C-alpha cells in the first residue's frame, strides 16, 4: 500500500510540473548485483552521485530483498 502512495505522489509531482511547463529531472535506479559488505562503498558512491545531480526526485525500482549467507 505504501508503494502505491509513493507512486501516486510521484505521478502527481510529474503531472504538476508538466502542467506548469517547468522542466524537471529524475533518476530511476534498480537492482545491482550485490556482494555484501564489499559493495557498500560502491553503493554509497552511487547515492552521492545521485544527490550531487540534484534530481527533482528519484525512484528505486528494484526489490529490497537481501539474501544472507
Coordinates of N, CA and C in Angstrom, one line a residue:
X1 N 0.8 -1.2 0.0 CA 0.0 0.0 0.0 C 0.9 1.3 0.0
X2 N 2.0 1.2 0.8 CA 2.8 2.4 0.9 C 3.4 2.7 -0.5
X3 N 3.8 1.7 -1.3 CA 4.4 1.9 -2.6 C 3.4 2.6 -3.5
X4 N 2.1 2.2 -3.4 CA 1.1 2.9 -4.2 C 1.0 4.4 -3.9
X5 N 1.2 4.7 -2.6 CA 1.1 6.2 -2.3 C 2.3 6.9 -2.8
X6 N 3.5 6.2 -2.8 CA 4.7 6.8 -3.3 C 4.6 7.0 -4.8
X7 N 4.1 6.0 -5.5 CA 4.0 6.1 -7.0 C 2.9 7.2 -7.3
X8 N 1.8 7.3 -6.6 CA 0.8 8.3 -6.8 C 1.4 9.7 -6.6
X9 N 2.1 9.8 -5.5 CA 2.8 11.1 -5.2 C 3.7 11.5 -6.3
X10 N 4.5 10.6 -6.8 CA 5.4 10.8 -7.9 C 4.7 11.2 -9.2
X11 N 3.6 10.6 -9.4 CA 2.8 10.9 -10.6 C 2.2 12.3 -10.5
X12 N 1.7 12.7 -9.4 CA 1.1 14.0 -9.2 C 2.2 15.1 -9.3
X13 N 3.4 14.8 -8.8 CA 4.5 15.7 -9.0 C 4.9 15.9 -10.4
X14 N 5.0 14.8 -11.1 CA 5.3 14.8 -12.6 C 4.2 15.6 -13.3
X15 N 3.0 15.3 -13.0 CA 1.8 16.0 -13.7 C 1.8 17.5 -13.5
X16 N 2.1 17.8 -12.2 CA 2.1 19.3 -11.9 C 3.2 20.0 -12.6
X17 N 4.3 19.4 -12.7 CA 5.5 20.0 -13.4 C 5.2 20.2 -14.9
X18 N 4.5 19.2 -15.5 CA 4.2 19.3 -16.9 C 3.1 20.4 -17.2
X19 N 2.2 20.4 -16.3 CA 1.1 21.4 -16.4 C 1.6 22.8 -16.3
X20 N 2.5 23.1 -15.5 CA 3.0 24.5 -15.4 C 4.2 24.7 -16.3
X21 N 4.6 23.8 -17.1 CA 5.6 24.0 -18.1 C 7.1 24.0 -17.6
X22 N 7.3 23.6 -16.4 CA 8.7 23.6 -15.9 C 9.3 22.2 -16.2
X23 N 10.6 22.3 -16.5 CA 11.3 21.0 -16.7 C 11.8 20.4 -15.4
X24 N 12.0 19.2 -15.4 CA 12.5 18.5 -14.2 C 13.4 17.3 -14.6
X25 N 14.1 16.8 -13.7 CA 14.9 15.6 -13.9 C 14.6 14.6 -12.8
X26 N 14.7 13.4 -13.2 CA 14.6 12.3 -12.2 C 15.6 11.2 -12.5
X27 N 15.8 10.4 -11.5 CA 16.7 9.3 -11.6 C 15.9 8.0 -11.2
X28 N 16.0 7.0 -12.0 CA 15.4 5.7 -11.7 C 16.6 4.7 -11.6
X29 N 16.7 4.0 -10.5 CA 17.7 3.0 -10.3 C 17.1 1.7 -9.8
X30 N 17.7 0.7 -10.2 CA 17.2 -0.7 -9.9 C 18.3 -1.5 -9.2
X31 N 18.0 -2.8 -9.2 CA 18.9 -3.7 -8.5 C 20.3 -3.7 -9.2
X32 N 21.3 -3.9 -8.4 CA 22.6 -4.2 -8.9 C 23.0 -5.5 -8.3
X33 N 24.0 -6.2 -8.9 CA 24.4 -7.4 -8.3 C 25.1 -7.0 -6.9
X34 N 24.7 -7.6 -5.9 CA 25.2 -7.2 -4.6 C 26.2 -8.2 -4.1
X35 N 27.3 -7.7 -3.5 CA 28.3 -8.5 -2.8 C 28.5 -7.8 -1.5
X36 N 27.7 -8.2 -0.5 CA 27.7 -7.6 0.8 C 28.8 -8.2 1.7
X37 N 29.5 -7.4 2.4 CA 29.5 -5.9 2.5 C 30.5 -5.2 1.5
X38 N 31.1 -5.9 0.6 CA 32.0 -5.3 -0.3 C 31.5 -4.2 -1.1
X39 N 30.2 -4.2 -1.4 CA 29.6 -3.2 -2.3 C 29.0 -2.0 -1.6
X40 N 29.2 -1.9 -0.3 CA 28.6 -0.8 0.5 C 29.3 0.5 -0.1
X41 N 30.6 0.5 -0.2 CA 31.3 1.7 -0.7 C 30.8 2.1 -2.1
X42 N 30.6 1.1 -3.0 CA 30.2 1.4 -4.3 C 28.8 2.0 -4.3
X43 N 27.9 1.5 -3.5 CA 26.5 2.0 -3.4 C 26.5 3.4 -2.8
X44 N 27.3 3.6 -1.8 CA 27.4 5.0 -1.2 C 27.9 6.0 -2.3
X45 N 28.8 5.6 -3.1 CA 29.3 6.5 -4.2 C 28.1 6.8 -5.2
X46 N 27.3 5.8 -5.5 CA 26.2 6.0 -6.4 C 25.2 6.9 -5.8
X47 N 24.9 6.8 -4.5 CA 23.9 7.7 -3.9 C 24.5 9.1 -3.8
X48 N 25.8 9.2 -3.6 CA 26.4 10.6 -3.5 C 26.3 11.2 -4.9
X49 N 26.5 10.4 -6.0 CA 26.5 11.0 -7.3 C 25.0 11.4 -7.7
X50 N 24.1 10.6 -7.2 CA 22.7 11.0 -7.4 C 22.3 12.3 -6.7
X51 N 22.8 12.4 -5.5 CA 22.5 13.6 -4.7 C 23.2 14.8 -5.3
X52 N 24.4 14.6 -5.8 CA 25.1 15.7 -6.4 C 24.4 16.2 -7.7
X53 N 23.7 15.3 -8.4 CA 23.0 15.7 -9.6 C 21.7 16.5 -9.3
X54 N 21.3 16.4 -8.1 CA 20.1 17.2 -7.6 C 18.9 17.0 -8.5
X55 N 18.4 15.7 -8.7 CA 17.2 15.5 -9.4 C 16.0 16.0 -8.7
X56 N 14.9 16.2 -9.4 CA 13.7 16.6 -8.7 C 13.2 15.5 -7.8
X57 N 13.4 14.2 -8.3 CA 13.1 13.1 -7.4 C 13.8 11.9 -8.0
X58 N 13.9 10.8 -7.2 CA 14.4 9.6 -7.7 C 13.5 8.4 -7.3
X59 N 13.6 7.4 -8.1 CA 12.7 6.2 -7.8 C 13.6 5.0 -7.8
X60 N 13.5 4.1 -6.8 CA 14.1 2.9 -6.8 C 13.1 1.8 -7.3
X61 N 13.5 1.1 -8.4 CA 12.5 0.2 -9.0 C 12.9 -1.3 -8.8
X62 N 13.8 -1.5 -7.8 CA 14.2 -2.9 -7.6 C 13.5 -3.4 -6.3
X63 N 13.9 -4.6 -6.0 CA 13.3 -5.2 -4.7 C 14.2 -4.8 -3.6
X64 N 13.8 -5.1 -2.4 CA 14.6 -4.8 -1.2 C 15.0 -6.1 -0.5
X65 N 15.1 -7.1 -1.2 CA 15.5 -8.4 -0.6 C 17.0 -8.6 -0.6
X66 N 17.5 -9.0 0.5 CA 18.9 -9.3 0.6 C 19.0 -10.7 1.1
X67 N 19.8 -11.5 0.4 CA 20.0 -12.9 0.8 C 21.2 -12.9 1.8
X68 N 20.9 -13.4 3.0 CA 22.0 -13.5 3.9 C 22.7 -14.8 3.8
X69 N 24.0 -14.8 3.8 CA 24.8 -16.0 3.6 C 25.5 -16.4 4.9

